[in-house]
Amino acid sequence: MASVDYSMFPPVSVEPMATAGTGGLTDSPENSARRLVTDAKKALEQNGAMKHLKRSLRRKMHVLQERKVYKREGKDGDLEEIVVDGWINELLRFLAIKTLVGDTTKPFQVMPGEPIAVAWEALLVMPSYYSSVCHAMGNECVLDHDPFEFHTDAEEQKHRTKRYNATMRLYQQFFDEHAPYLYWKEPSVEKSAASVFLENIMLKFDCVIGKSSAG
């Protein structure tokens, strides 16, 4: 995915949420994390980004189906809506974890599951909305993207597994429950059919460009 300079895209204006007063939410890790997710959802809904993000993820349902963790039966709109809503919620939970542990730039500490990584990139292509989400969670700058690389050696794969396991522990700490497997499938070096297809398209495109330049 091409690098984007998010400083060029100021966050879309979001009304601040009222903070909890006496007798309200405490500063427990769980309440803090859930509050960040709520703030981020409000930012998406206020600016109309939620519907665009949902539309994008509906076109990426094959990501869940490829891993055989979700099977789409016909055109069940209600079930699909529930799945997509959960997908967005888990993406925001991941960003909340990064925010709370200060994992904003390299070297990164936490790592998303494959479906979360796909949803993250779907939000990244809407820079102003992504910026708004990051700022709604209290970040001064946007969270740097951590792209998933298929071509890694054994040592890097071992390090990646450690990061993923650490993220699962943080998830349980901040949300007091286990991360749902549907969205948090452990990153694998095995290429999906979609990834292979896109890679082949790019190779053919490079060949065409090369021949044109040589001519």
CSV table of C-alpha atoms in Angstrom, one decimal:
chain,number,residue,atom,x,y,z
A,1,MET,CA,0.0,0.0,0.0
A,2,ALA,CA,1.4,3.4,-1.0
A,3,SER,CA,2.5,5.7,1.8
A,4,VAL,CA,0.3,8.7,2.5
A,5,ASP,CA,1.3,11.9,4.3
A,6,TYR,CA,-1.6,12.2,6.7
A,7,SER,CA,-0.4,15.6,7.9
A,8,MET,CA,-1.9,16.9,4.6
A,9,PHE,CA,-5.3,15.9,5.8
A,10,PRO,CA,-6.5,17.7,8.9
A,11,PRO,CA,-9.1,15.8,10.9
A,12,VAL,CA,-12.7,16.5,10.2
A,13,SER,CA,-14.3,18.5,13.0
A,14,VAL,CA,-15.8,16.3,15.8
A,15,GLU,CA,-17.8,17.5,18.7
A,16,PRO,CA,-16.1,16.5,22.0
A,17,MET,CA,-17.7,13.9,24.1
A,18,ALA,CA,-18.6,14.7,27.7
A,19,THR,CA,-16.1,13.2,30.1
A,20,ALA,CA,-17.3,11.1,33.1
A,21,GLY,CA,-17.7,13.1,36.3
A,22,THR,CA,-18.0,12.0,39.9
A,23,GLY,CA,-19.8,8.7,40.0
A,24,GLY,CA,-19.2,8.0,36.3
A,25,LEU,CA,-16.7,5.8,34.6
A,26,THR,CA,-13.5,5.0,36.5
A,27,ASP,CA,-10.1,5.1,34.9
A,28,SER,CA,-9.9,1.3,34.8
A,29,PRO,CA,-8.2,-0.1,31.6
A,30,GLU,CA,-11.5,-1.6,30.4
A,31,ASN,CA,-13.4,1.7,30.8
A,32,SER,CA,-10.7,3.7,29.2
A,33,ALA,CA,-10.5,1.4,26.2
A,34,ARG,CA,-14.2,1.2,25.7
A,35,ARG,CA,-14.5,5.0,26.0
A,36,LEU,CA,-11.9,5.4,23.2
A,37,VAL,CA,-13.9,3.1,20.9
A,38,THR,CA,-17.1,5.0,21.7
A,39,ASP,CA,-15.4,8.3,20.8
A,40,ALA,CA,-14.0,6.9,17.6
A,41,LYS,CA,-17.4,5.6,16.5
A,42,LYS,CA,-18.9,9.0,17.2
A,43,ALA,CA,-16.3,10.6,14.9
A,44,LEU,CA,-17.1,8.2,12.1
A,45,GLU,CA,-20.8,8.6,12.4
A,46,GLN,CA,-20.7,12.4,12.7
A,47,ASN,CA,-18.7,12.8,9.5
A,48,GLY,CA,-20.5,10.3,7.4
A,49,ALA,CA,-17.5,8.0,7.2
A,50,MET,CA,-19.2,5.0,8.8
A,51,LYS,CA,-21.4,4.3,5.8
A,52,HIS,CA,-18.4,4.5,3.5
A,53,LEU,CA,-16.3,2.2,5.7
A,54,LYS,CA,-19.2,-0.3,5.9
A,55,ARG,CA,-19.6,-0.3,2.1
A,56,SER,CA,-15.9,-0.9,1.7
A,57,LEU,CA,-15.9,-3.8,4.1
A,58,ARG,CA,-18.9,-5.5,2.5
A,59,ARG,CA,-16.8,-5.7,-0.6
A,60,LYS,CA,-14.1,-7.4,1.4
A,61,MET,CA,-16.2,-10.2,3.0
A,62,HIS,CA,-14.1,-12.8,1.1
A,63,VAL,CA,-11.3,-12.1,3.6
A,64,LEU,CA,-13.4,-13.7,6.4
A,65,GLN,CA,-14.7,-16.4,4.1
A,66,GLU,CA,-11.2,-17.4,2.8
A,67,ARG,CA,-10.2,-18.4,6.3
A,68,LYS,CA,-13.4,-20.5,6.8
A,69,VAL,CA,-14.3,-18.5,10.0
A,70,TYR,CA,-17.4,-17.0,8.4
A,71,LYS,CA,-19.7,-18.5,5.8
A,72,ARG,CA,-22.0,-16.3,3.9
A,73,GLU,CA,-25.3,-18.0,3.2
A,74,GLY,CA,-27.0,-16.4,0.2
A,75,LYS,CA,-27.7,-12.7,0.7
A,76,ASP,CA,-28.6,-12.4,4.3
A,77,GLY,CA,-28.4,-8.6,4.7
A,78,ASP,CA,-29.1,-8.6,8.4
A,79,LEU,CA,-26.3,-11.1,9.2
A,80,GLU,CA,-23.9,-9.2,7.0
A,81,GLU,CA,-24.7,-6.0,8.7
A,82,ILE,CA,-23.9,-7.6,12.1
A,83,VAL,CA,-20.6,-9.0,10.9
A,84,VAL,CA,-19.5,-5.7,9.4
A,85,ASP,CA,-20.5,-3.8,12.5
A,86,GLY,CA,-18.4,-6.2,14.5
A,87,TRP,CA,-15.5,-5.8,12.1
A,88,ILE,CA,-15.5,-2.0,12.6
A,89,ASN,CA,-15.8,-2.4,16.3
A,90,GLU,CA,-12.8,-4.7,16.5
A,91,LEU,CA,-10.8,-2.4,14.2
A,92,LEU,CA,-11.5,0.5,16.7
A,93,ARG,CA,-10.6,-1.7,19.6
A,94,PHE,CA,-7.2,-2.4,17.9
A,95,LEU,CA,-6.6,1.3,17.4
A,96,ALA,CA,-7.6,1.9,21.0
A,97,ILE,CA,-5.0,-0.6,22.3
A,98,LYS,CA,-2.3,1.1,20.2
A,99,THR,CA,-3.3,4.4,21.6
A,100,LEU,CA,-3.3,3.3,25.2
A,101,VAL,CA,0.1,1.6,25.0
A,102,GLY,CA,1.6,4.5,23.0
A,103,ASP,CA,2.2,2.2,20.0
A,104,THR,CA,2.2,5.1,17.5
A,105,THR,CA,5.4,4.7,15.5
A,106,LYS,CA,8.1,2.1,14.7
A,107,PRO,CA,9.2,-0.2,16.3
A,108,PHE,CA,5.6,-1.4,16.8
A,109,GLN,CA,4.6,-3.4,19.8
A,110,VAL,CA,1.1,-4.7,18.8
A,111,MET,CA,-0.1,-6.5,15.7
A,112,PRO,CA,-3.6,-7.0,14.2
A,113,GLY,CA,-5.2,-10.2,13.0
A,114,GLU,CA,-5.5,-10.5,9.2
A,115,PRO,CA,-9.1,-9.2,9.0
A,116,ILE,CA,-8.3,-6.3,11.3
A,117,ALA,CA,-5.4,-5.4,9.0
A,118,VAL,CA,-7.7,-5.3,6.0
A,119,ALA,CA,-10.2,-3.1,7.8
A,120,TRP,CA,-7.4,-0.8,8.9
A,121,GLU,CA,-6.3,-0.3,5.3
A,122,ALA,CA,-9.9,0.3,4.3
A,123,LEU,CA,-10.0,3.2,6.7
A,124,LEU,CA,-6.5,4.4,5.8
A,125,VAL,CA,-7.7,5.2,2.2
A,126,MET,CA,-10.0,7.9,3.7
A,127,PRO,CA,-7.2,10.0,5.3
A,128,SER,CA,-9.4,12.8,6.8
A,129,TYR,CA,-11.6,10.3,8.5
A,130,TYR,CA,-8.7,8.2,9.7
A,131,SER,CA,-7.1,11.4,11.1
A,132,SER,CA,-10.4,12.2,12.9
A,133,VAL,CA,-10.6,8.7,14.4
A,134,CYS,CA,-7.0,9.0,15.7
A,135,HIS,CA,-7.6,12.4,17.2
A,136,ALA,CA,-10.9,11.4,18.7
A,137,MET,CA,-8.9,8.8,20.7
A,138,GLY,CA,-6.7,11.5,22.0
A,139,ASN,CA,-3.7,11.1,19.7
A,140,GLU,CA,-1.8,14.2,18.7
A,141,CYS,CA,-0.8,12.6,15.4
A,142,VAL,CA,-2.2,9.8,13.4
A,143,LEU,CA,-1.1,6.2,14.2
A,144,ASP,CA,1.5,5.0,11.8
A,145,HIS,CA,0.4,2.1,9.6
A,146,ASP,CA,2.1,-1.2,10.1
A,147,PRO,CA,1.7,-3.1,6.8
A,148,PHE,CA,1.8,-6.9,6.8
A,149,GLU,CA,4.7,-8.3,4.8
A,150,PHE,CA,4.5,-11.8,3.4
A,151,HIS,CA,8.1,-12.2,2.6
A,152,THR,CA,9.8,-12.5,6.0
A,153,ASP,CA,12.5,-14.8,7.3
A,154,ALA,CA,12.1,-17.2,10.3
A,155,GLU,CA,13.4,-14.7,12.8
A,156,GLU,CA,11.0,-12.0,11.7
A,157,GLN,CA,8.1,-14.5,11.7
A,158,LYS,CA,9.0,-15.5,15.3
A,159,HIS,CA,9.1,-11.8,16.3
A,160,ARG,CA,5.7,-11.2,14.6
A,161,THR,CA,4.1,-14.1,16.5
A,162,LYS,CA,5.4,-12.6,19.8
A,163,ARG,CA,3.8,-9.3,18.9
A,164,TYR,CA,0.5,-11.0,18.0
A,165,ASN,CA,0.5,-12.9,21.3
A,166,ALA,CA,1.3,-9.8,23.2
A,167,THR,CA,-1.6,-8.0,21.5
A,168,MET,CA,-4.0,-10.8,22.5
A,169,ARG,CA,-3.0,-10.4,26.1
A,170,LEU,CA,-3.5,-6.6,25.9
A,171,TYR,CA,-6.9,-7.2,24.3
A,172,GLN,CA,-8.0,-9.3,27.3
A,173,GLN,CA,-6.5,-6.8,29.7
A,174,PHE,CA,-8.3,-3.8,28.2
A,175,PHE,CA,-11.6,-5.4,27.3
A,176,ASP,CA,-11.9,-8.2,29.8
A,177,GLU,CA,-12.6,-10.8,27.2
A,178,HIS,CA,-10.9,-12.8,24.5
A,179,ALA,CA,-10.6,-11.4,21.0
A,180,PRO,CA,-13.1,-12.9,18.6
A,181,TYR,CA,-11.4,-15.3,16.2
A,182,LEU,CA,-13.6,-14.2,13.3
A,183,TYR,CA,-11.7,-10.9,13.2
A,184,TRP,CA,-8.5,-11.8,14.9
A,185,LYS,CA,-7.1,-14.7,12.9
A,186,GLU,CA,-3.4,-14.9,13.6
A,187,PRO,CA,-1.4,-13.4,10.7
A,188,SER,CA,0.0,-16.0,8.4
A,189,VAL,CA,2.8,-16.0,5.8
A,190,GLU,CA,0.5,-18.1,3.6
A,191,LYS,CA,-0.8,-15.9,0.8
A,192,SER,CA,-4.5,-15.7,0.2
A,193,ALA,CA,-6.0,-16.2,-3.2
A,194,ALA,CA,-6.8,-12.5,-3.4
A,195,SER,CA,-3.2,-11.5,-2.6
A,196,VAL,CA,-1.8,-13.9,-5.2
A,197,PHE,CA,-4.3,-12.5,-7.8
A,198,LEU,CA,-3.3,-8.9,-7.1
A,199,GLU,CA,0.4,-9.8,-7.1
A,200,ASN,CA,0.0,-11.4,-10.6
A,201,ILE,CA,-1.8,-8.3,-11.9
A,202,MET,CA,1.0,-6.1,-10.7
A,203,LEU,CA,3.7,-8.3,-12.3
A,204,LYS,CA,1.9,-8.2,-15.6
A,205,PHE,CA,1.5,-4.4,-15.3
A,206,ASP,CA,5.3,-4.0,-14.6
A,207,CYS,CA,6.1,-6.2,-17.6
A,208,VAL,CA,3.9,-4.0,-19.9
A,209,ILE,CA,5.5,-0.9,-18.6
A,210,GLY,CA,9.0,-2.4,-19.0
A,211,LYS,CA,8.3,-3.4,-22.6
A,212,SER,CA,6.9,0.1,-23.4
A,213,SER,CA,10.0,1.8,-21.9
A,214,ALA,CA,12.3,-0.6,-23.9
A,215,GLY,CA,10.4,0.2,-27.1
